[in-house]
Amino acid sequence: MLAMLLAMLDNAIVGTSMTTIVGDLGGLSHISWVVTAYALATAASTPVWGKLGDLFGRKHLFLASIGVFLLGSVLSGASQSMTQLISFRAIQGLGAGGISALAITLIGALVPPRERGRYQGMTAAVMAIGTIGGPLVGGFVADHIGWRWAFYINIPLGLLALVWCTVMLKLPAIRSKARIDWLGIVLMTTTITAIVLAATWAGTQYAWGSWQILSLFALTAVALAGFIASQKRASEPLLPLRVFSERNFVLSVVMIFAAGVVMFGATLYLPLFQQSVQGASATNSGLLLMPMMIPVALVSNIAGKYMSRTGKYKIFPILGGALLTVGTGLLATMDTDTSRVVAGIYMALVGIGLGFMLQMTTTIAQNSVEMRDMGAASAGVMLFRTVGGSLGTAVFGSLFTHATAGRVPVSSGSGESTKISASALAKLPAQARDAYLDGVATGTQHIFLLAACLCAAGFVAALFVKEIPLRGKPMPPKPVAEEAAVPRSA
């Protein structure tokens, strides 16, 4: 939980501090790479960490991922140029990939699925704290301490997590002589890198139909075909194809992909709508998501306890998919006259849906595979959530840019932007301001209409989940003498 909080807080804190960072280091034209490098390294390294943990011991790899994250934090805080910061953020991303994959895997290894529901509320609470508290901490750090502490603040929490896990985490040692699937790692990394870059650049730096984007999509297809072929021949594949033969795992991938799209899209574009159209303050931007994030934590806790007590879980992803579809559909109806209260009710429906689906989907996926594939399956679920968020954010950005095209005031020498400050918005003529707000509302409608369609697909996938009994604690073998002493008739 400490390590997961570390990764969740960092992304939100750094995002809030970006304006101050650019003011000090310059390099405004490369600012997107500070986020892209981190996301790219996280997505590409997630399955690698998960598989290496299965082979060589999850505790050692987990501690190593925390160490890599802390190293990247120290180096990022000491950056003297934007190029250095981008490079060191990639190191941070490598560590974050291990933290996200192995934390979920460790919970799966330590806690049987039947009892795992008790811990879902904690995981959801960490997500809520990171989403809400990150921007608040980032704003305070940027305004009062200096942007470098947006990275240095990770050190005490990271060291606490490192020492605590070193002393308290008890897992059996694993020594494997299996060969590492280097070809699979290269092809998987190439596939993820190409698709994330295409998703990040399409519609922003390059047009969707440009040769750059089409080449990246072609590279994705070729690398993916090569990866699938290599996994069939590898003695110890990076992402065993046998996990995709399990129906529940495939359905979990569909559900987590849809949930990832909604979560990433909502946390990015709902605050923008609230600040621009509804006049909310950007200073406390983390608080704007409370109507969505608080239900996530509460519902995850309630559903998890029910699952642990009864062993039943299929109803929750079905409810989650239905509520996500309804909630995002209602968000797609918001316009310039929608009040904060009404928007908060819609966000609460989305939050309840995410609470039912996010953590439960991971448990369903882990319960559908053998223990030897736990790390690969957990990393696979996290990978599809990350890729879903990246692809969704890219498509959402394209829809939003198209909706606001021609309606955004041009600033001196910097061209158009999809977001302007509240003070600048207030100074605009009424006609220009209304045109911009209408564009923001239209873009938000298009975003959540697409999200509702994806959530509907997740709802359909939940209907086909097979409720396999959750594994409990393994029963200790009965002593031979005791077996012999019991009559067969007994």
Coordinates of C-alpha atoms in Angstrom, one line a residue:
M1 CA 0.0 0.0 0.0
L2 CA 2.8 2.4 0.8
A3 CA 4.6 1.8 -2.5
M4 CA 1.3 2.1 -4.5
L5 CA 0.6 5.4 -2.7
L6 CA 4.1 6.5 -3.6
A7 CA 3.5 6.0 -7.4
M8 CA 0.0 7.4 -7.3
L9 CA 1.0 10.6 -5.5
D10 CA 4.0 11.3 -7.6
N11 CA 2.2 11.5 -10.9
A12 CA -0.4 13.9 -9.6
I13 CA 2.1 16.1 -7.7
V14 CA 4.4 16.4 -10.7
G15 CA 1.4 17.3 -13.0
T16 CA 0.5 20.2 -10.7
S17 CA 4.1 21.4 -10.6
M18 CA 4.7 21.4 -14.4
T19 CA 4.1 25.2 -14.9
T20 CA 6.7 26.0 -12.3
I21 CA 9.2 23.4 -13.8
V22 CA 8.9 24.9 -17.2
G23 CA 9.4 28.4 -15.8
D24 CA 12.7 27.3 -14.3
L25 CA 14.1 24.9 -16.9
G26 CA 12.5 26.1 -20.0
G27 CA 11.7 23.7 -22.8
L28 CA 8.0 24.3 -23.2
S29 CA 7.9 22.6 -26.5
H30 CA 9.1 19.3 -24.8
I31 CA 6.8 19.5 -21.8
S32 CA 4.6 16.6 -23.0
W33 CA 7.6 14.3 -23.0
V34 CA 7.9 14.6 -19.2
V35 CA 4.6 12.7 -19.0
T36 CA 5.1 10.6 -22.1
A37 CA 8.5 9.3 -21.0
Y38 CA 7.1 8.2 -17.6
A39 CA 4.0 6.6 -19.1
L40 CA 6.0 4.8 -21.8
A41 CA 8.5 3.4 -19.4
T42 CA 5.8 2.3 -17.0
A43 CA 3.7 0.5 -19.6
A44 CA 6.7 -1.2 -21.3
S45 CA 8.3 -2.4 -18.1
T46 CA 5.1 -3.7 -16.3
P47 CA 4.9 -7.2 -17.9
V48 CA 8.7 -7.6 -17.6
W49 CA 8.7 -6.9 -13.8
G50 CA 5.7 -9.3 -13.3
K51 CA 7.4 -12.2 -15.2
L52 CA 10.8 -11.7 -13.5
G53 CA 9.0 -11.7 -10.2
D54 CA 7.5 -15.1 -11.0
L55 CA 10.9 -16.5 -11.9
F56 CA 13.3 -15.0 -9.4
G57 CA 11.3 -13.9 -6.4
R58 CA 8.7 -11.2 -6.0
K59 CA 10.1 -9.6 -2.9
H60 CA 13.5 -8.9 -4.3
L61 CA 12.1 -7.5 -7.5
F62 CA 9.6 -5.4 -5.6
L63 CA 12.3 -3.9 -3.4
A64 CA 14.4 -3.3 -6.6
S65 CA 11.5 -1.5 -8.3
I66 CA 11.1 0.8 -5.2
G67 CA 14.9 1.5 -5.3
V68 CA 14.7 2.3 -9.1
F69 CA 11.8 4.7 -8.4
L70 CA 13.7 6.5 -5.6
L71 CA 16.8 6.8 -7.8
G72 CA 14.7 8.4 -10.6
S73 CA 13.1 10.7 -8.0
V74 CA 16.5 12.0 -6.7
L75 CA 17.8 12.4 -10.2
S76 CA 14.7 14.2 -11.4
G77 CA 14.8 16.6 -8.5
A78 CA 18.4 17.4 -9.4
S79 CA 17.7 18.0 -13.1
Q80 CA 19.4 21.0 -14.7
S81 CA 17.6 20.9 -18.0
M82 CA 14.4 19.6 -19.6
T83 CA 16.4 16.8 -21.4
Q84 CA 17.7 15.6 -18.1
L85 CA 14.3 15.7 -16.5
I86 CA 12.7 13.7 -19.3
S87 CA 15.5 11.0 -19.0
F88 CA 15.2 10.7 -15.3
R89 CA 11.4 10.6 -15.5
A90 CA 11.8 7.5 -17.7
I91 CA 13.9 5.9 -14.9
Q92 CA 11.1 6.8 -12.5
G93 CA 8.6 5.1 -14.9
L94 CA 10.7 1.9 -14.9
G95 CA 10.4 1.7 -11.1
A96 CA 6.6 2.6 -11.2
G97 CA 6.0 -0.3 -13.6
G98 CA 7.5 -2.7 -11.1
I99 CA 5.6 -1.2 -8.2
S100 CA 2.2 -1.3 -10.0
A101 CA 2.7 -4.9 -11.2
L102 CA 4.3 -6.5 -8.2
A103 CA 2.2 -4.8 -5.5
I104 CA -0.9 -6.4 -7.0
T105 CA 0.9 -9.7 -7.5
L106 CA 2.1 -9.7 -3.9
I107 CA -1.4 -9.2 -2.6
G108 CA -2.4 -12.1 -4.8
A109 CA 0.4 -14.3 -3.4
L110 CA -0.1 -13.4 0.2
V111 CA -3.9 -13.4 0.4
P112 CA -6.2 -16.1 -1.1
P113 CA -8.9 -14.7 -3.4
R114 CA -11.7 -15.7 -0.9
E115 CA -10.1 -13.3 1.7
R116 CA -8.8 -10.7 -0.7
G117 CA -12.0 -8.6 -0.6
R118 CA -11.0 -7.2 2.8
Y119 CA -8.0 -5.5 1.2
Q120 CA -9.8 -4.0 -1.8
G121 CA -11.0 -1.1 0.3
M122 CA -7.4 -0.3 1.2
T123 CA -6.3 -0.4 -2.4
A124 CA -9.2 1.8 -3.5
A125 CA -8.5 4.2 -0.6
V126 CA -4.9 4.6 -1.8
M127 CA -6.1 5.4 -5.3
A128 CA -8.5 8.0 -3.9
I129 CA -5.9 9.6 -1.7
G130 CA -3.4 9.8 -4.5
T131 CA -5.9 11.3 -6.9
I132 CA -7.3 13.9 -4.5
G133 CA -4.2 14.6 -2.3
G134 CA -1.6 14.7 -5.1
P135 CA -2.8 17.9 -6.7
L136 CA -3.2 19.5 -3.3
V137 CA 0.4 18.6 -2.2
G138 CA 1.7 19.5 -5.7
G139 CA 0.2 23.0 -5.5
F140 CA 1.6 23.6 -2.0
V141 CA 5.0 22.3 -3.0
A142 CA 5.2 24.4 -6.2
D143 CA 4.0 27.6 -4.4
H144 CA 5.9 27.4 -1.1
I145 CA 8.9 25.0 -1.3
G146 CA 10.0 24.7 -4.9
W147 CA 9.3 22.3 -7.7
R148 CA 12.3 20.1 -6.9
W149 CA 10.5 18.9 -3.8
A150 CA 7.8 17.5 -6.0
F151 CA 10.4 14.7 -6.5
Y152 CA 12.3 14.8 -3.2
I153 CA 9.1 14.4 -1.2
N154 CA 9.1 10.8 -2.5
I155 CA 12.3 9.9 -0.6
P156 CA 10.9 9.6 3.0
L157 CA 7.8 7.7 2.0
G158 CA 9.9 5.5 -0.4
L159 CA 12.5 4.7 2.3
L160 CA 9.7 3.8 4.7
A161 CA 8.2 1.4 2.2
L162 CA 11.6 0.0 1.4
V163 CA 12.6 -0.7 5.0
W164 CA 9.1 -1.9 6.0
C165 CA 9.0 -4.4 3.2
T166 CA 12.5 -5.6 3.7
V167 CA 11.8 -6.4 7.4
M168 CA 8.2 -7.4 7.4
L169 CA 7.4 -9.0 4.0
K170 CA 7.8 -12.7 4.4
L171 CA 7.8 -14.8 1.2
P172 CA 9.4 -18.1 0.3
A173 CA 12.6 -17.7 -1.7
I174 CA 12.5 -18.5 -5.4
R175 CA 15.5 -19.7 -7.4
S176 CA 14.9 -20.4 -11.0
K177 CA 17.3 -21.6 -13.7
A178 CA 14.8 -20.7 -16.4
R179 CA 16.1 -18.6 -19.3
I180 CA 14.8 -15.1 -19.6
D181 CA 12.7 -14.5 -22.7
W182 CA 14.8 -11.7 -24.1
L183 CA 13.2 -11.8 -27.5
G184 CA 9.8 -11.6 -25.9
I185 CA 10.9 -8.6 -23.8
V186 CA 12.2 -6.8 -26.9
L187 CA 9.1 -7.5 -29.0
M188 CA 6.7 -6.6 -26.1
T189 CA 8.6 -3.4 -25.4
T190 CA 8.5 -2.5 -29.1
T191 CA 4.8 -3.1 -29.3
I192 CA 3.9 -1.1 -26.3
T193 CA 6.3 1.7 -27.2
A194 CA 4.9 2.1 -30.7
I195 CA 1.2 2.0 -29.6
V196 CA 1.7 4.4 -26.7
L197 CA 3.7 6.9 -28.9
A198 CA 1.0 6.6 -31.6
A199 CA -1.7 7.3 -29.0
T200 CA 0.2 10.2 -27.5
W201 CA 1.1 11.9 -30.7
A202 CA -1.9 11.3 -32.9
G203 CA -4.2 14.3 -33.2
T204 CA -1.7 16.5 -31.4
Q205 CA 1.8 16.6 -32.9
Y206 CA 0.8 14.6 -36.0
A207 CA -2.5 14.0 -37.8
W208 CA -4.1 10.5 -37.4
G209 CA -3.5 9.8 -41.1
S210 CA 0.1 11.1 -41.2
W211 CA 2.9 8.7 -42.2
Q212 CA 4.4 9.0 -38.8
I213 CA 1.3 7.7 -37.0
L214 CA 0.5 5.1 -39.7
S215 CA 4.1 3.8 -39.5
L216 CA 3.8 3.5 -35.7
F217 CA 0.6 1.5 -36.1
A218 CA 2.3 -0.7 -38.7
L219 CA 5.2 -1.3 -36.4
T220 CA 2.8 -2.2 -33.6
A221 CA 1.1 -4.8 -35.8
V222 CA 4.4 -6.4 -36.9
A223 CA 5.9 -6.4 -33.4
L224 CA 2.7 -7.9 -31.9
A225 CA 2.6 -10.7 -34.5
G226 CA 6.3 -11.4 -33.8
F227 CA 5.6 -11.4 -30.0
I228 CA 2.8 -13.9 -30.3
A229 CA 4.9 -16.2 -32.4
S230 CA 7.8 -15.9 -29.9
Q231 CA 5.6 -16.7 -26.9
K232 CA 4.5 -20.0 -28.6
R233 CA 8.1 -21.2 -28.8
A234 CA 9.7 -19.8 -25.6
S235 CA 10.4 -22.2 -22.8
E236 CA 9.4 -19.6 -20.2
P237 CA 7.3 -17.0 -22.1
L238 CA 7.1 -13.4 -20.8
L239 CA 3.3 -13.4 -21.1
P240 CA 2.1 -17.0 -21.4
L241 CA -0.5 -17.4 -24.0
R242 CA -2.2 -20.0 -21.9
V243 CA -3.6 -17.3 -19.7
F244 CA -5.7 -16.1 -22.6
S245 CA -7.3 -19.5 -22.9
E246 CA -9.0 -18.7 -19.6
R247 CA -12.4 -17.1 -20.4
N248 CA -12.5 -15.1 -17.2
F249 CA -9.0 -13.6 -17.8
V250 CA -10.0 -12.4 -21.3
L251 CA -13.2 -10.9 -20.0
S252 CA -11.3 -9.2 -17.2
V253 CA -9.0 -7.6 -19.8
V254 CA -12.0 -6.2 -21.6
M255 CA -13.5 -4.9 -18.4
I256 CA -10.3 -3.3 -17.1
F257 CA -9.6 -1.7 -20.5
A258 CA -13.0 0.0 -20.4
A259 CA -12.5 1.0 -16.7
G260 CA -9.0 2.3 -17.4
V261 CA -10.3 4.5 -20.3
V262 CA -13.0 6.0 -18.0
M263 CA -10.7 6.6 -15.1
F264 CA -8.0 8.3 -17.0
G265 CA -10.4 10.3 -19.1
A266 CA -12.5 11.4 -16.1
T267 CA -9.6 12.5 -14.0
L268 CA -8.2 14.6 -16.9
Y269 CA -11.3 16.2 -18.5
L270 CA -13.8 16.5 -15.7
P271 CA -11.7 19.0 -13.8
L272 CA -11.2 20.9 -17.1
F273 CA -15.0 21.1 -17.5
Q274 CA -15.6 22.1 -13.9
Q275 CA -13.0 24.8 -14.0
S276 CA -13.9 26.2 -17.4
V277 CA -17.7 25.8 -17.6
Q278 CA -18.7 25.7 -14.0
G279 CA -16.1 28.3 -12.7
A280 CA -14.5 26.0 -10.1
S281 CA -11.1 27.0 -8.7
A282 CA -8.0 25.3 -10.2
T283 CA -6.1 25.7 -6.9
N284 CA -7.9 22.8 -5.3
S285 CA -8.3 20.8 -8.4
G286 CA -7.9 17.5 -6.6
L287 CA -11.0 18.2 -4.6
L288 CA -13.1 18.5 -7.7
L289 CA -12.9 14.7 -8.1
M290 CA -14.1 13.9 -4.6
P291 CA -17.7 13.0 -5.7
M292 CA -16.2 10.3 -7.9
M293 CA -13.2 9.0 -5.8
I294 CA -14.9 8.7 -2.4
P295 CA -17.5 6.3 -3.7
V296 CA -14.7 4.2 -5.3
A297 CA -13.2 3.6 -1.9
L298 CA -16.4 3.0 -0.1
V299 CA -18.0 0.7 -2.6
S300 CA -14.8 -1.3 -3.1
N301 CA -14.7 -1.9 0.7
I302 CA -18.3 -3.0 0.9
A303 CA -18.1 -5.3 -2.2
G304 CA -14.9 -6.8 -1.0
K305 CA -16.3 -7.7 2.5
Y306 CA -19.3 -9.2 0.9
M307 CA -17.1 -11.3 -1.5
S308 CA -15.0 -12.5 1.4
R309 CA -18.0 -13.5 3.4
T310 CA -20.0 -15.3 0.7
G311 CA -17.5 -16.1 -2.1
K312 CA -19.9 -14.5 -4.6
Y313 CA -18.6 -11.8 -7.0
K314 CA -20.1 -12.0 -10.4
I315 CA -22.9 -9.5 -9.6
F316 CA -20.3 -6.7 -8.8
P317 CA -18.7 -6.3 -12.3
I318 CA -22.2 -6.5 -13.8
L319 CA -23.4 -3.7 -11.5
G320 CA -20.2 -1.8 -12.2
G321 CA -20.5 -2.1 -15.9
A322 CA -24.2 -1.0 -15.8
L323 CA -23.5 2.0 -13.5
L324 CA -20.5 3.1 -15.6
T325 CA -22.5 3.0 -18.7
V326 CA -25.3 5.0 -17.2
G327 CA -23.0 7.4 -15.4
T328 CA -20.8 8.2 -18.4
G329 CA -24.0 8.5 -20.5
L330 CA -25.3 11.1 -18.2
L331 CA -22.0 12.9 -18.2
A332 CA -22.4 13.1 -22.0
T333 CA -25.5 15.2 -21.5
M334 CA -23.8 18.0 -19.6
D335 CA -23.8 21.4 -21.1
T336 CA -23.1 25.0 -20.0
D337 CA -26.2 25.0 -17.8
T338 CA -25.4 21.9 -15.8
S339 CA -24.9 22.7 -12.1
R340 CA -22.1 21.4 -9.9
V341 CA -24.6 19.4 -7.9
V342 CA -26.0 17.5 -10.9
A343 CA -22.5 16.9 -12.3
G344 CA -21.5 15.6 -8.8
I345 CA -24.4 13.1 -8.9
Y346 CA -23.3 11.9 -12.3
M347 CA -19.7 11.6 -11.1
A348 CA -20.9 9.6 -8.0
L349 CA -22.5 7.0 -10.3
V350 CA -19.3 6.6 -12.2
G351 CA -17.4 6.3 -8.9
I352 CA -19.7 3.6 -7.7
G353 CA -19.3 1.7 -11.0
L354 CA -15.5 2.0 -10.8
G355 CA -15.7 0.7 -7.2
F356 CA -17.6 -2.4 -8.2
M357 CA -15.4 -3.1 -11.2
L358 CA -11.7 -2.0 -10.8
Q359 CA -10.5 -4.2 -7.9
M360 CA -13.0 -7.0 -8.5
T361 CA -11.7 -7.4 -12.1
T362 CA -8.1 -8.0 -10.8
T363 CA -9.3 -10.6 -8.3
I364 CA -11.3 -12.4 -11.1
A365 CA -8.2 -12.5 -13.3
Q366 CA -5.9 -13.8 -10.6
N367 CA -8.4 -16.5 -9.6
S368 CA -8.6 -17.7 -13.2
V369 CA -4.9 -18.6 -13.6
E370 CA -2.5 -21.0 -11.8
M371 CA -0.2 -19.6 -9.1
R372 CA 2.9 -19.9 -11.4
D373 CA 1.3 -17.4 -13.7
M374 CA 0.1 -15.0 -11.0
G375 CA 2.7 -12.3 -11.8
A376 CA 2.2 -12.5 -15.5
A377 CA -1.6 -12.3 -15.2
S378 CA -1.5 -9.4 -12.7
A379 CA 1.0 -7.5 -14.9
G380 CA -1.1 -8.2 -17.9
V381 CA -4.2 -6.7 -16.3
M382 CA -2.3 -3.7 -15.2
L383 CA -0.8 -3.4 -18.7
F384 CA -4.2 -3.3 -20.4
R385 CA -5.5 -0.8 -17.9
T386 CA -2.5 1.5 -18.6
V387 CA -2.7 1.0 -22.4
G388 CA -6.5 1.6 -22.3
G389 CA -5.9 4.8 -20.4
S390 CA -3.2 6.0 -22.9
L391 CA -5.3 5.1 -26.0
G392 CA -8.4 6.6 -24.4
T393 CA -6.7 9.8 -23.4
A394 CA -5.3 10.2 -26.9
V395 CA -8.7 9.7 -28.6
F396 CA -10.4 11.9 -26.1
G397 CA -7.8 14.6 -26.7
S398 CA -8.5 14.4 -30.5
L399 CA -12.2 14.7 -29.9
F400 CA -11.8 17.6 -27.5
T401 CA -9.4 19.5 -29.8
H402 CA -11.8 19.0 -32.7
A403 CA -14.7 20.4 -30.7
T404 CA -12.8 23.5 -29.5
A405 CA -11.1 24.2 -32.8
G406 CA -11.6 27.8 -33.8
R407 CA -13.3 28.7 -30.5
V408 CA -10.1 29.1 -28.4
P409 CA -8.6 32.6 -28.2
V410 CA -5.1 32.9 -29.7
S411 CA -2.5 34.0 -27.2
S412 CA 0.4 36.1 -28.2
G413 CA 3.0 34.0 -30.1
S414 CA 1.9 30.7 -28.7
G415 CA -1.0 29.7 -30.9
E416 CA -4.1 28.0 -29.7
S417 CA -4.5 26.0 -26.5
T418 CA -7.4 23.8 -25.4
K419 CA -7.3 25.5 -21.9
I420 CA -7.1 29.1 -20.8
S421 CA -7.0 30.4 -17.3
A422 CA -10.1 31.6 -15.4
S423 CA -8.7 35.2 -15.3
A424 CA -8.1 35.2 -19.0
L425 CA -11.5 33.8 -19.6
A426 CA -13.2 36.5 -17.6
K427 CA -11.6 39.2 -19.7
L428 CA -12.9 37.8 -23.0
P429 CA -15.9 39.4 -24.7
A430 CA -19.1 37.7 -23.9
Q431 CA -19.5 36.2 -27.4
A432 CA -16.0 34.8 -27.4
R433 CA -16.4 33.4 -23.9
D434 CA -19.7 31.7 -24.7
A435 CA -18.2 30.2 -27.9
Y436 CA -15.3 28.7 -25.9
L437 CA -17.5 27.3 -23.1
D438 CA -19.8 25.8 -25.6
G439 CA -16.8 24.1 -27.3
V440 CA -15.6 22.7 -24.0
A441 CA -19.1 21.4 -23.2
T442 CA -19.4 19.8 -26.7
G443 CA -15.9 18.2 -26.4
T444 CA -16.8 16.8 -23.0
Q445 CA -20.1 15.4 -24.4
H446 CA -18.2 13.6 -27.2
I447 CA -15.7 12.2 -24.8
F448 CA -18.2 10.6 -22.4
L449 CA -20.4 9.4 -25.2
L450 CA -17.5 7.3 -26.5
A451 CA -16.7 6.3 -22.9
A452 CA -20.3 5.1 -22.5
C453 CA -20.0 2.9 -25.6
L454 CA -16.8 1.3 -24.2
C455 CA -18.5 0.8 -20.8
A456 CA -21.4 -1.0 -22.5
A457 CA -18.8 -3.4 -23.9
G458 CA -17.4 -3.9 -20.4
F459 CA -21.0 -4.6 -19.1
V460 CA -21.6 -7.2 -21.8
A461 CA -18.2 -8.9 -20.9
A462 CA -19.3 -9.0 -17.2
L463 CA -22.4 -10.9 -18.2
F464 CA -20.3 -13.8 -19.5
V465 CA -18.0 -14.1 -16.5
K466 CA -18.1 -17.6 -15.0
E467 CA -18.3 -17.5 -11.2
I468 CA -15.4 -19.9 -10.4
P469 CA -15.2 -20.6 -6.6
L470 CA -12.6 -18.4 -5.1
R471 CA -9.5 -20.2 -3.8
G472 CA -9.0 -20.3 -0.1
K473 CA -6.1 -21.1 2.1
P474 CA -4.4 -24.4 1.0
M475 CA -5.1 -27.2 3.4
P476 CA -2.1 -28.7 5.2
P477 CA -1.4 -32.3 4.3
K478 CA -2.7 -34.8 6.8
P479 CA 0.0 -36.8 8.7
V480 CA 0.4 -40.4 7.4
A481 CA 0.1 -41.9 11.0
E482 CA -3.2 -40.0 11.5
E483 CA -4.6 -41.2 8.2
A484 CA -3.7 -44.8 9.1
A485 CA -5.4 -44.5 12.5
V486 CA -8.7 -43.5 11.1
P487 CA -11.0 -46.4 10.0
R488 CA -12.0 -46.3 6.4
S489 CA -15.7 -46.4 7.4
A490 CA -15.2 -43.1 9.2

